[in-house]
Coordinates of C-alpha atoms and ligand atoms in Angstrom, one line a residue:
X1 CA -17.7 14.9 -48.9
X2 CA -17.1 15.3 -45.2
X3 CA -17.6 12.0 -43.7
X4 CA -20.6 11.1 -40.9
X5 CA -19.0 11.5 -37.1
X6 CA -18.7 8.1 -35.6
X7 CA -17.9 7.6 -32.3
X8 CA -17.5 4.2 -30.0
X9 CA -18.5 5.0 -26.6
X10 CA -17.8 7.5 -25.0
X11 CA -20.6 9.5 -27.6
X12 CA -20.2 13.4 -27.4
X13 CA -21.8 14.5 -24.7
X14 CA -25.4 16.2 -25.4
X15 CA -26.5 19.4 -23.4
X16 CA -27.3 18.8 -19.6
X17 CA -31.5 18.4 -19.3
X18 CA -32.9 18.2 -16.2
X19 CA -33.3 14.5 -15.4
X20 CA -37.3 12.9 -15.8
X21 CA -36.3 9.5 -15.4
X22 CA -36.3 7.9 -13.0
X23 CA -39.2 10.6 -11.9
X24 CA -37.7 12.7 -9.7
X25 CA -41.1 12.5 -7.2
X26 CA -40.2 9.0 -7.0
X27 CA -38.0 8.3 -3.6
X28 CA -34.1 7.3 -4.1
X29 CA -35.4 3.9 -2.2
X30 CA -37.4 2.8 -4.8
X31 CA -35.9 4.2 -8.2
X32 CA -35.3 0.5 -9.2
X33 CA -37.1 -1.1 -12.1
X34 CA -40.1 -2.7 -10.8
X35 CA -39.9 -6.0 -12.9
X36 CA -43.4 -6.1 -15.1
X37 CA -45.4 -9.1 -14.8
X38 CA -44.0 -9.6 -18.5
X39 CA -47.2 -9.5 -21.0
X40 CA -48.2 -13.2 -22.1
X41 CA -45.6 -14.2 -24.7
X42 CA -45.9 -13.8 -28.0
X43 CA -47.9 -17.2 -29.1
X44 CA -45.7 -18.8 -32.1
X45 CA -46.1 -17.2 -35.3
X46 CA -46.7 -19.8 -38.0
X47 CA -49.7 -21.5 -35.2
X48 CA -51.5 -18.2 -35.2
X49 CA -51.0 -17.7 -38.7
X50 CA -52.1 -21.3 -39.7
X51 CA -55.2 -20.9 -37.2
X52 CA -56.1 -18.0 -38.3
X53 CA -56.4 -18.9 -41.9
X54 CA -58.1 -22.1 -41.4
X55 CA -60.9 -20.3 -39.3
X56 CA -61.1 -18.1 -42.4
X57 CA -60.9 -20.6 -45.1
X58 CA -63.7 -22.5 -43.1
X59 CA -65.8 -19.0 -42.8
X60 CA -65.1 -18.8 -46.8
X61 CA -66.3 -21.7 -47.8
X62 CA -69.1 -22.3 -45.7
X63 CA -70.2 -18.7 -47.3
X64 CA -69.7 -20.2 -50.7
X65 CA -71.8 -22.8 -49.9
X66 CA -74.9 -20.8 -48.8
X67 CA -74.6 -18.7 -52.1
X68 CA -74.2 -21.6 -54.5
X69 CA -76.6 -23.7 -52.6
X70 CA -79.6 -21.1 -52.8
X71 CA -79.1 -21.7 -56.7
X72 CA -82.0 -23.9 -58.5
X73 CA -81.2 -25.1 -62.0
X74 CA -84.6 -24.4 -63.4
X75 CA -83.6 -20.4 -61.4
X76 CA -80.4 -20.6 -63.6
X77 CA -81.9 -21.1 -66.5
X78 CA -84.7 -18.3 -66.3
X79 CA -83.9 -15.1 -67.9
X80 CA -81.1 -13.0 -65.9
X81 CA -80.8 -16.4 -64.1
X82 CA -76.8 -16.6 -64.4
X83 CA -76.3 -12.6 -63.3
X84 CA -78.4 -13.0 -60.4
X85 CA -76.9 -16.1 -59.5
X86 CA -73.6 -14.6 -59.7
X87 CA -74.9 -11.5 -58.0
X88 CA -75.7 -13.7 -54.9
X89 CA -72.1 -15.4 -54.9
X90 CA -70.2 -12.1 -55.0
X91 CA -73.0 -10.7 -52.2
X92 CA -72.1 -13.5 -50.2
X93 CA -68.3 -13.3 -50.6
X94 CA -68.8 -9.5 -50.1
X95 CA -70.1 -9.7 -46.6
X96 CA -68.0 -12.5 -45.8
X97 CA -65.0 -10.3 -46.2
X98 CA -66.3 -7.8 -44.4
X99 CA -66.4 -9.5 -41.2
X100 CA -62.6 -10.4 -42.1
X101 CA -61.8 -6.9 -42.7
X102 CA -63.1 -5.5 -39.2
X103 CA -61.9 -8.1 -37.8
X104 CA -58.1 -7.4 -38.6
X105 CA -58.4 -3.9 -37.2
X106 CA -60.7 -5.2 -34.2
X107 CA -57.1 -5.3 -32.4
X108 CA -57.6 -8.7 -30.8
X109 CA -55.0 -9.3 -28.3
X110 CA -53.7 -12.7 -29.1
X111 CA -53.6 -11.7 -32.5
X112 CA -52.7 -8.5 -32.4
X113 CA -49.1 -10.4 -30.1
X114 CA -48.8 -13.3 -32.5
X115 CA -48.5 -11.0 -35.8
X116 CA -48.7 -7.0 -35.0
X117 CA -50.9 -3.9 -35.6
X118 CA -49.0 -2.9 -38.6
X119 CA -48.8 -6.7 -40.2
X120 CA -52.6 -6.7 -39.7
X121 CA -53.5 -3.4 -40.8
X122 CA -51.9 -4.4 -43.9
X123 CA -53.4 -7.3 -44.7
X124 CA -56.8 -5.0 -43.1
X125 CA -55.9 -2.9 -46.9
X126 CA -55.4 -5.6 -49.1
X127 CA -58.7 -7.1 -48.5
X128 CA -60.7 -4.2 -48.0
X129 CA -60.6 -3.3 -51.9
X130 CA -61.8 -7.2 -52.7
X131 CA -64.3 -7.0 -50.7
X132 CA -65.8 -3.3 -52.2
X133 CA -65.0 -4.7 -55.9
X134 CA -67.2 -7.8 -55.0
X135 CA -70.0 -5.3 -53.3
X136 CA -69.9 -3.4 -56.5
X137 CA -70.1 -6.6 -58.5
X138 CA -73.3 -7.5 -56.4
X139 CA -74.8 -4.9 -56.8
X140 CA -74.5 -4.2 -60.7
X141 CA -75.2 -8.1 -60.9
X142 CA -78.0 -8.5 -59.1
X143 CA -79.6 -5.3 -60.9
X144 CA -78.9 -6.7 -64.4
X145 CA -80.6 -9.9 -63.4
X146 CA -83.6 -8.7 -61.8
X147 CA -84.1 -6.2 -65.1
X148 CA -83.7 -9.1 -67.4
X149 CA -86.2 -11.0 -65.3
X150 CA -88.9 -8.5 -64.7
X151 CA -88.2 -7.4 -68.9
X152 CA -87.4 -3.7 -68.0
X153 CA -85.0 -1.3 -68.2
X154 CA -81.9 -1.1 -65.6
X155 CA -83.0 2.6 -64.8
X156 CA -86.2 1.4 -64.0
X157 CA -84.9 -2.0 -62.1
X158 CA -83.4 0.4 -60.1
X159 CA -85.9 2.6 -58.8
X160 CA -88.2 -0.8 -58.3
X161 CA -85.2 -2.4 -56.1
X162 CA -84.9 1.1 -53.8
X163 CA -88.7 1.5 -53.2
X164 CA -89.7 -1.9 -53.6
X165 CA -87.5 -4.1 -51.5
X166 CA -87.7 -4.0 -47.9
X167 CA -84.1 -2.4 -46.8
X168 CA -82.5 -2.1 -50.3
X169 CA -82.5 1.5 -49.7
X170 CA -80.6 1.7 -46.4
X171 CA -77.6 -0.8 -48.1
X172 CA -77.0 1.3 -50.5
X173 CA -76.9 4.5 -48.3
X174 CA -74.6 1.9 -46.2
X175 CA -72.3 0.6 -49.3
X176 CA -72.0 4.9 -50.1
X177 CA -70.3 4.9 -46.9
X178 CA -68.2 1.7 -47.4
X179 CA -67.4 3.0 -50.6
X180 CA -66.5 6.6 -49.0
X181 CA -64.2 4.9 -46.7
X182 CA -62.4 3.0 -49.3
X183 CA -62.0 6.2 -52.0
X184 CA -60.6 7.8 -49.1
X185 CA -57.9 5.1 -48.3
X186 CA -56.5 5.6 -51.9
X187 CA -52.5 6.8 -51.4
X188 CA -53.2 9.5 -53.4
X189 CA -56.6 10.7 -51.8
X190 CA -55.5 9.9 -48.0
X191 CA -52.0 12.0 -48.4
X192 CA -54.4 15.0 -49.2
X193 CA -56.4 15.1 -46.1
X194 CA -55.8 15.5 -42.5
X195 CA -55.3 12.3 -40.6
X196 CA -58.7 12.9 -38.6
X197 CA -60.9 13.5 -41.5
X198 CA -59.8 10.0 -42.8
X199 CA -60.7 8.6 -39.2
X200 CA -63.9 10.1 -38.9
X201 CA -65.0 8.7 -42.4
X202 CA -64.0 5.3 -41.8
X203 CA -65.7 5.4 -38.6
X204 CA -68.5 5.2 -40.5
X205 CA -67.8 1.8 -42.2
X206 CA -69.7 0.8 -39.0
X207 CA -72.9 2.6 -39.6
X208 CA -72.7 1.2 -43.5
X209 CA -72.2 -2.4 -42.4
X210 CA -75.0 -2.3 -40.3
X211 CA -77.4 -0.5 -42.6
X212 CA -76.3 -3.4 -45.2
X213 CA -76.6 -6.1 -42.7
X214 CA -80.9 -5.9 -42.7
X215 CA -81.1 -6.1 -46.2
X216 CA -78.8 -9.8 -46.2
X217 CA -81.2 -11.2 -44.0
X218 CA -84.7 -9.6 -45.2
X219 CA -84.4 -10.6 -48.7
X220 CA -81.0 -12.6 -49.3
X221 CA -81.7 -16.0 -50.8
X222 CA -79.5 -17.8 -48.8
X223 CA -81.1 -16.7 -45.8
X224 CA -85.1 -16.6 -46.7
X225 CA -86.8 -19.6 -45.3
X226 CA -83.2 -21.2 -44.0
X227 CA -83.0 -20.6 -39.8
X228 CA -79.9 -22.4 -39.9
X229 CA -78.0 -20.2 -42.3
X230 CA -79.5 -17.7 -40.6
X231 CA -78.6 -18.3 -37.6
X232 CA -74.8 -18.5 -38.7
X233 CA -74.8 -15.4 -40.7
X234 CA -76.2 -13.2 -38.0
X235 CA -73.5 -14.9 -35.2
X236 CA -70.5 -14.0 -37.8
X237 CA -72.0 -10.8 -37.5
X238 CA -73.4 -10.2 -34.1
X239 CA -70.0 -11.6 -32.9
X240 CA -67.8 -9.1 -35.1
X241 CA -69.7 -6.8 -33.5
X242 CA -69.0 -7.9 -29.8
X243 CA -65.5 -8.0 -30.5
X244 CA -65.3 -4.7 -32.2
X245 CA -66.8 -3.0 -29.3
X246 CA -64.8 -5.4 -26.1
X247 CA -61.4 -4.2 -28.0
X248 CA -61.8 -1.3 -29.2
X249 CA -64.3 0.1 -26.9
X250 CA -65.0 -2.1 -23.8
X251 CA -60.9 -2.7 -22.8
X252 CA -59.6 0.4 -23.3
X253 CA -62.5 2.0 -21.2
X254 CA -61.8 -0.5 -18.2
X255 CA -57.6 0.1 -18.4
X256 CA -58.1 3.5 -18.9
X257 CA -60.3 4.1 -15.9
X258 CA -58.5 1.2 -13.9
X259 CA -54.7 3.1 -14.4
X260 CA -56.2 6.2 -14.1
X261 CA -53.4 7.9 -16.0
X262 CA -52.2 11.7 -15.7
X263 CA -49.4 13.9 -17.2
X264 CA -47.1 14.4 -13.8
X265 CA -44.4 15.4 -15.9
X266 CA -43.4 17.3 -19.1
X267 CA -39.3 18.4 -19.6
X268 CA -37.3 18.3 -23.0
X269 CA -35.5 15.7 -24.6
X270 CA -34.3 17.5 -27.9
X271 CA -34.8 20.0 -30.4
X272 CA -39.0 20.4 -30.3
X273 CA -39.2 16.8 -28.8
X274 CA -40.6 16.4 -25.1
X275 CA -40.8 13.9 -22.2
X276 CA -44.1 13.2 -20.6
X277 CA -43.6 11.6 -17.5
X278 CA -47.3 10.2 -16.8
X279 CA -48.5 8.7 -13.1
X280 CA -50.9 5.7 -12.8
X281 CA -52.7 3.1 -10.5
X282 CA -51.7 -0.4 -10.9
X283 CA -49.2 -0.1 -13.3
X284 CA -47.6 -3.3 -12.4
X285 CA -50.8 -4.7 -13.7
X286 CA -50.4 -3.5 -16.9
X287 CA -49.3 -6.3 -19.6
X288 CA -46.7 -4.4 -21.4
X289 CA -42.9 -4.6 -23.0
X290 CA -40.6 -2.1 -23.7
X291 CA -41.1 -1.2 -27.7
X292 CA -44.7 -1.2 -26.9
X293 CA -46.7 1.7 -27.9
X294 CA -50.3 2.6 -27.1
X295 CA -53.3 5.1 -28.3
X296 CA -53.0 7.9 -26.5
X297 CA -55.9 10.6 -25.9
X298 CA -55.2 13.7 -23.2
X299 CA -58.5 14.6 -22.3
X300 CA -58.4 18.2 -22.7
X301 CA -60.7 20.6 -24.5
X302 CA -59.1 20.4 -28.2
X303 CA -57.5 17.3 -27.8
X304 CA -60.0 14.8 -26.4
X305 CA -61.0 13.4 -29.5
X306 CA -58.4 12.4 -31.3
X307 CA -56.0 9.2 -30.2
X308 CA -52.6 8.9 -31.3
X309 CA -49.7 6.2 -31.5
X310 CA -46.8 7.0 -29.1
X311 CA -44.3 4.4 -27.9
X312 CA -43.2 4.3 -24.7
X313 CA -40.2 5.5 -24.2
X314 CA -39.0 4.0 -20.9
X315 CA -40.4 0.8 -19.1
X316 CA -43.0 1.3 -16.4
X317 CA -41.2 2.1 -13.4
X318 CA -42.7 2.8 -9.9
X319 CA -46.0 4.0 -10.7
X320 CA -45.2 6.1 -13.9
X321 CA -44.8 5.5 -17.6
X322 CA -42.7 7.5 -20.0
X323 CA -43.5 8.1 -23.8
X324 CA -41.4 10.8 -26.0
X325 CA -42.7 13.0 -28.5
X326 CA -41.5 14.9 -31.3
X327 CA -43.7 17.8 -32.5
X328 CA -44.4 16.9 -36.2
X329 CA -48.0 18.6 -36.7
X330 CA -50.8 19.7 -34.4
X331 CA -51.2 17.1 -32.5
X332 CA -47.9 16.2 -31.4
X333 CA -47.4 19.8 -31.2
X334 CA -50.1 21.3 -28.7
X335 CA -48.9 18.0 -26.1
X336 CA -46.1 20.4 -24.9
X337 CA -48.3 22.7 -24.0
X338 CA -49.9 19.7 -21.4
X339 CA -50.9 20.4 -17.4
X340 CA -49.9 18.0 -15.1
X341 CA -52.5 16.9 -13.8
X342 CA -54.1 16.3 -17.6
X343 CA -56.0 12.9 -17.2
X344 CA -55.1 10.9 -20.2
X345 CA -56.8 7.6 -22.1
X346 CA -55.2 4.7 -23.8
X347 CA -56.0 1.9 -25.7
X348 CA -53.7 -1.0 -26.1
X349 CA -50.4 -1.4 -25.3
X350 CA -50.2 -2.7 -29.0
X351 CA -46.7 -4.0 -31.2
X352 CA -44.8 -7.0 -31.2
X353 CA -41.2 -4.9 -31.3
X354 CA -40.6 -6.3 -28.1
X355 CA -37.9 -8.9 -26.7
X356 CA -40.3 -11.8 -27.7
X357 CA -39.2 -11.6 -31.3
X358 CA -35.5 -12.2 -30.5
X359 CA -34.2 -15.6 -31.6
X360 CA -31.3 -15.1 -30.6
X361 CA -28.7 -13.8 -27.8
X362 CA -27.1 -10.9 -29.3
X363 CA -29.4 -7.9 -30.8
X364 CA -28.1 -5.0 -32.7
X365 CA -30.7 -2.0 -31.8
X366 CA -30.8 0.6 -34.3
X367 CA -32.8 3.9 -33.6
X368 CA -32.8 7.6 -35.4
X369 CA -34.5 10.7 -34.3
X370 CA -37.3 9.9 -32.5
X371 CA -37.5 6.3 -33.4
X372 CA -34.9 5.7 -30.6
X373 CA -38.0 5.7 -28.0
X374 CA -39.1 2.2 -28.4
X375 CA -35.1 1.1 -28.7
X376 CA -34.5 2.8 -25.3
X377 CA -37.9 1.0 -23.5
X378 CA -36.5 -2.0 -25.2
X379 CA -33.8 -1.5 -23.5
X380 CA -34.8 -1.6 -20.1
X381 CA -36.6 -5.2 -21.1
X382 CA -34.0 -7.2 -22.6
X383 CA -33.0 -10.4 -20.5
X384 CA -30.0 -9.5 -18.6
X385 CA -27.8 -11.9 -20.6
X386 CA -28.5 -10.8 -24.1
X387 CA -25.6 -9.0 -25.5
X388 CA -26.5 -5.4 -26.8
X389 CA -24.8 -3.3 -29.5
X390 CA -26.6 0.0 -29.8
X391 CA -26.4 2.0 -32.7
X392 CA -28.2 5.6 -32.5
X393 CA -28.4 8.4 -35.6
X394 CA -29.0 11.9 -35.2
X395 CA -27.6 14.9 -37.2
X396 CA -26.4 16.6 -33.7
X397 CA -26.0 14.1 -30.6
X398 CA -28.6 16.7 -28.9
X399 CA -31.0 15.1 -31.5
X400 CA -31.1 11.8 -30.2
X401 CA -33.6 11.6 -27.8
X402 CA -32.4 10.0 -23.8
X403 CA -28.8 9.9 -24.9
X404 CA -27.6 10.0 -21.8
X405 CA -29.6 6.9 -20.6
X406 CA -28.6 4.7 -23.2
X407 CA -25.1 5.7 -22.0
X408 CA -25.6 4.6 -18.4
X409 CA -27.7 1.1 -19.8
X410 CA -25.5 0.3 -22.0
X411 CA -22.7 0.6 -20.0
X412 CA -24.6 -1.3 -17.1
X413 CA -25.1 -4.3 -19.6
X414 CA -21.2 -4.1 -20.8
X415 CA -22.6 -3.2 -24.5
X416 CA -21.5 -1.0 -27.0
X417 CA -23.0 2.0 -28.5
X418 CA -22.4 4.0 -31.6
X419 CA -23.3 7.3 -32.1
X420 CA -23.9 8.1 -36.0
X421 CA -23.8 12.1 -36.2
X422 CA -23.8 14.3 -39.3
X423 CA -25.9 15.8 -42.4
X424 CA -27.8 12.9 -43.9
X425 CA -26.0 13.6 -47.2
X426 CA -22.7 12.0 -45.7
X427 CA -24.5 9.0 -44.3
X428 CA -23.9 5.9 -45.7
X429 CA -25.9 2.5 -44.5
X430 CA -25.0 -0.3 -46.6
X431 CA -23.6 -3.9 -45.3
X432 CA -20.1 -2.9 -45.3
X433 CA -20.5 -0.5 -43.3
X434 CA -22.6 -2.3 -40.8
X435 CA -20.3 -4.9 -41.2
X436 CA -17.4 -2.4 -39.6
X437 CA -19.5 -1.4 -36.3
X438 CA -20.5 -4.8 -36.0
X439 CA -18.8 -7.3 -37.3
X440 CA -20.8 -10.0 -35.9
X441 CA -24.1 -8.3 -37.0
X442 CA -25.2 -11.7 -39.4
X443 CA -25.3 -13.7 -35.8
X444 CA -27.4 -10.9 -34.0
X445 CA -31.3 -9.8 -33.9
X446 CA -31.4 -6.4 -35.7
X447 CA -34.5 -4.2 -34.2
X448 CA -34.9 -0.9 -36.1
X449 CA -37.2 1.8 -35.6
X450 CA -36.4 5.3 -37.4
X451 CA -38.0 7.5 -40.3
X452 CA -39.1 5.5 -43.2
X453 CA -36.2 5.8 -45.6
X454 CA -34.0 5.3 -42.6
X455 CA -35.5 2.0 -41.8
X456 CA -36.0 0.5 -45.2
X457 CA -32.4 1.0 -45.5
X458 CA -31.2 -0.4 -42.9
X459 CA -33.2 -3.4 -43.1
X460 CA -32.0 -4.0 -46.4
X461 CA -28.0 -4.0 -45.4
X462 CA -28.7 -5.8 -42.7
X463 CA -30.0 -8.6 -44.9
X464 CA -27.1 -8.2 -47.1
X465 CA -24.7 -8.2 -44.2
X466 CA -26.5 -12.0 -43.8
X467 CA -28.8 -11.7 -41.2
X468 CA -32.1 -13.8 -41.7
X469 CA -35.3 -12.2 -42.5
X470 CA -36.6 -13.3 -39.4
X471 CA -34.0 -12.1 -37.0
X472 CA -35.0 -8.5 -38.6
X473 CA -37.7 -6.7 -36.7
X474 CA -39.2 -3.0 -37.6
X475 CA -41.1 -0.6 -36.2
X476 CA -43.2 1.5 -38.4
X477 CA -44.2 5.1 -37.1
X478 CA -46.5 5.2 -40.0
X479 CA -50.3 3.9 -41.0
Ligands
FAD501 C1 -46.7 2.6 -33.9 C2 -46.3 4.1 -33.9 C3 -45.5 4.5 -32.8 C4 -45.1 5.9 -32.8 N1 -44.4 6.3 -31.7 C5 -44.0 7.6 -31.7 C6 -43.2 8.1 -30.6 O1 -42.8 7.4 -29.7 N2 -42.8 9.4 -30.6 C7 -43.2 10.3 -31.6 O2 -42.9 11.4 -31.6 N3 -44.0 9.8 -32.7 C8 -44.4 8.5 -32.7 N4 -45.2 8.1 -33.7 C9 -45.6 9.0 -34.8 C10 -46.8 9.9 -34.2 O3 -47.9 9.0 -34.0 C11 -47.2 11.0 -35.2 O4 -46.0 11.8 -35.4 C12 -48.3 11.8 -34.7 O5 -49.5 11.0 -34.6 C13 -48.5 13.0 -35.7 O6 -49.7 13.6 -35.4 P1 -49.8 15.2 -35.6 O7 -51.2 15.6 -35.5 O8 -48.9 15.9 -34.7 O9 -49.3 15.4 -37.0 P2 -50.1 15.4 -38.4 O10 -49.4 16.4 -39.3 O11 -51.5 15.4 -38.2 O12 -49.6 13.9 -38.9 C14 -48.4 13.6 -39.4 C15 -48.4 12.2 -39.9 O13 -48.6 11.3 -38.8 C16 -49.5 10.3 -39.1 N5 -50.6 10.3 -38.1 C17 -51.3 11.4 -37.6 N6 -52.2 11.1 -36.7 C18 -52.1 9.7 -36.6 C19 -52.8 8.8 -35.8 N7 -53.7 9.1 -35.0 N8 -52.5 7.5 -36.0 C20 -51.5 7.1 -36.8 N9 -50.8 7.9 -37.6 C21 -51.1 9.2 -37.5 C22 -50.1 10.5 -40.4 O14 -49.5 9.6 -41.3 C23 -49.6 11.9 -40.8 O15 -49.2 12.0 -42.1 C24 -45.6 6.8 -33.8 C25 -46.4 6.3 -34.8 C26 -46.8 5.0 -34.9 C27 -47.6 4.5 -36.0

């Protein structure tokens, strides 16, 4: 087995690109890192996280309490009393944790720096099957209860509820959609479609929750004849709604218009992988970190509608941002085909792989293939006297992406960088041998952003090698 090439600094030298950073349009005189206003720190974790749940847990139970409290014994003890009792608990519950589910992936800015996109888009898919097993529950529930009641059939219970009650009909064209939107978030279901057909059906989650939404109100239990409750349920909603539309919709309009981006710039930076240099207004004004990535969407014919995650891959720097992209399917693929000129859109800047997660001095910075972008904009943003030891993997050094710039910066901050060439094969990432680049990696802040296998690795022999769980941070380029 021929072993991986490993080099101290200096790294073998990639082939000469032309240079796209600084932009070259920029004068000499001001090729100098225009300091950011630095984005509001990150607000401390366990606060968020204990806020967060008791706003829930509050939410939770004052739900309960309207389901339970709509209850009468003598209701309980009629026949199909207890299933439509029950049916009203889990219905309750149900839209309860609905409004918690849009809310995780309402990218809320404070919450979206205290925990990070990917932290809440998981929890986003752990709930989101609760809350479709209790909608099923309701619904199956309430039928068999109202059946028993009325002395008929389910069939026939059915077909009364649909033509019968006022908006029964439209919830259950809505939970068809929420139930489309969950089937298609199945591992096994979402790895067989395109990314965009999965996006287009969960958009319309929306249009479900709000055909459900008339039905709670119109003929809920809990809500008939009770303003108050009322009143609450439709503000939990009406405000999911708000905040849905300001973050997703309303922010991203006003930044996008307000930086009026545009692609100045596209060169290569590697085997199919390609700088795009892009110009702005205001950029100063932008709250961002290097690590950072945003939603991007070039508005051109084809490409309009679709928004994807690239990081950037440089620090704002007079008037222009930088991402990097590797062509991986259509997407990424038709961008090096880009005008300058291309306007482009953005929502976010989004991640919490950013300096504010240090705790301590030293960081070890970890990047492979194109998952060295957001460890060369981090870069650019650590304090000046925090103590860098850069460690970059590529199977040819003209596969890691701005080779030469992590040369010059780490240089510049006196730091070390390792290059970690060869097939994959040959590679080995355990402690040990983490332990032999950096001996005093168990005192550092390991960052790591890479494929998936790459980083799992890693992370794990870093925790061998004794660095705390919380001193590891990870970027994920997958949803
Ligand atoms: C936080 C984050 C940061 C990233 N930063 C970079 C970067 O700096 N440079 C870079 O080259 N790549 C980056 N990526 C990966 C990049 O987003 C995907 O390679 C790209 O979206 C693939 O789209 P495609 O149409 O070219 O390929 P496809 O073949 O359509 O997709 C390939 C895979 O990418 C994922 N994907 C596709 N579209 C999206 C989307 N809109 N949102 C989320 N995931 C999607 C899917 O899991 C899919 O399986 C990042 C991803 C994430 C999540």
């Amino acid at each position: 087995m021929t072993a991986p090439h490993l080099s101290r600094q200096p790294p073998p030298k990639p082939p000469v690109r032309p240079r796209n950073w600084p932009p070259p349009s920029v004068p000499p005189s001001s090729r100098h890192v225009v300091r950011m206003p630095h984005r509001f720190p990150a607000p401390r974790r366990p606060l968020a996280v204990d806020a967060l749940a008791a706003a829930a847990g509050l939410g939770l139970g004052i739900s309960l309490a309207l389901g339970i409290s709509s209850q009468t014994v003598s209701a309980l003890h009629a026949p199909g009393g207890i299933a439509t009792a029950l049916g009203r608990v889990t219905g309750m519950l149900s839209g309860y944790a609905m409004v918690v589910i849009v809310l995780l992936s309402a990218r809320i800015p404070p919450l979206e720096r205290a925990l990070g996109q990917d932290r809440l888009i998981v929890w986003h898919r752990r709930l989101a099957p609760w809350g479709l097993y209790l909608l099923l529950a309701h619904a199956v529930l309430i039928t068999v209860g109202y059946a028993r009641a009325a002395k008929t059939g389910l069939l026939a219970e059915i077909g009364q509820l649909l033509w019968s009650y006022a908006g029964i009909l439209s919830a259950t064209v809505g939970s068809a959609l929420l139930l489309a939107a969950g089937v298609t978030s199945y591992r096994r279901a979402r790895r067989r479609m395109k990314y965009e057909t999965w996006w287009a059906v969960h958009l319309y989650t929306y249009l479900g929750l709000g055909l459900s939404f008339i039905h709670q109100i119109d003929t809920g239990a809990p809500f008939v004849g009770h303003p108050l409750a009322t009143t609450w349920w439709t503000s939990l909603w009406v405000g999911a709604l708000v905040v849905v539309l300001t973050f997703r919709v309303g922010l991203p309009l006003y930044r996008s218009v307000r930086h009026d981006l545009r692609v100045a710039q596209i060169s290569p930076a590697g085997p199919n992988t390609w700088s795009i240099v892009l110009s702005g207004r205001h950029l100063e004004k932008l709250p961002t970190a290097g690590g950072q990535f945003m939603m991007w969407r070039f508005l051109r014919r084809e490409l309009w509608w679709q928004a994807h995650p690239y990081s950037l891959s440089a620090t704002p720097q007079a008037g222009h941002l930088r991402i990097t992209v590797k062509e991986l399917g259509d997407h990424s693929t038709a961008l090096s085909c880009l005008t300058p000129g291309t306007r482009v859109a953005f929502e976010g800047p989004y991640g919490v792989f950013t300096a504010d997660a240090r705790q301590s001095r030293n960081v070890l910075l970890v990047g492979a293939g194109v998952g060295a972008t957001p460890i060369r904009a981090l870069l650019d943003d650590l304090p000046r006297d925090t103590h860098v030891v850069v460690l970059l993997r590529g199977t040819r050094p003209e596969d890691i992406a701005h080779l030469d710039e992590f040369e010059r910066l780490v240089t510049k901050r006196r730091g070390l960088l390792h290059t970690l060439t060869g097939p994959r094969h040959t590679l080995r990432l355990d402690a040990p041998s983490l332990h032999t680049l950096v001996p005093d990696i168990a005192g550092r802040d390991v960052f790591v952003c890479g494929p998936d296998e790459f980083t799992r690795r890693v992370v794990t022999a870093a925790r061998d090698a004794g660095v705390p769980a919380a001193h590891i941070h990870h970027e994920d380029f997958t949803f």
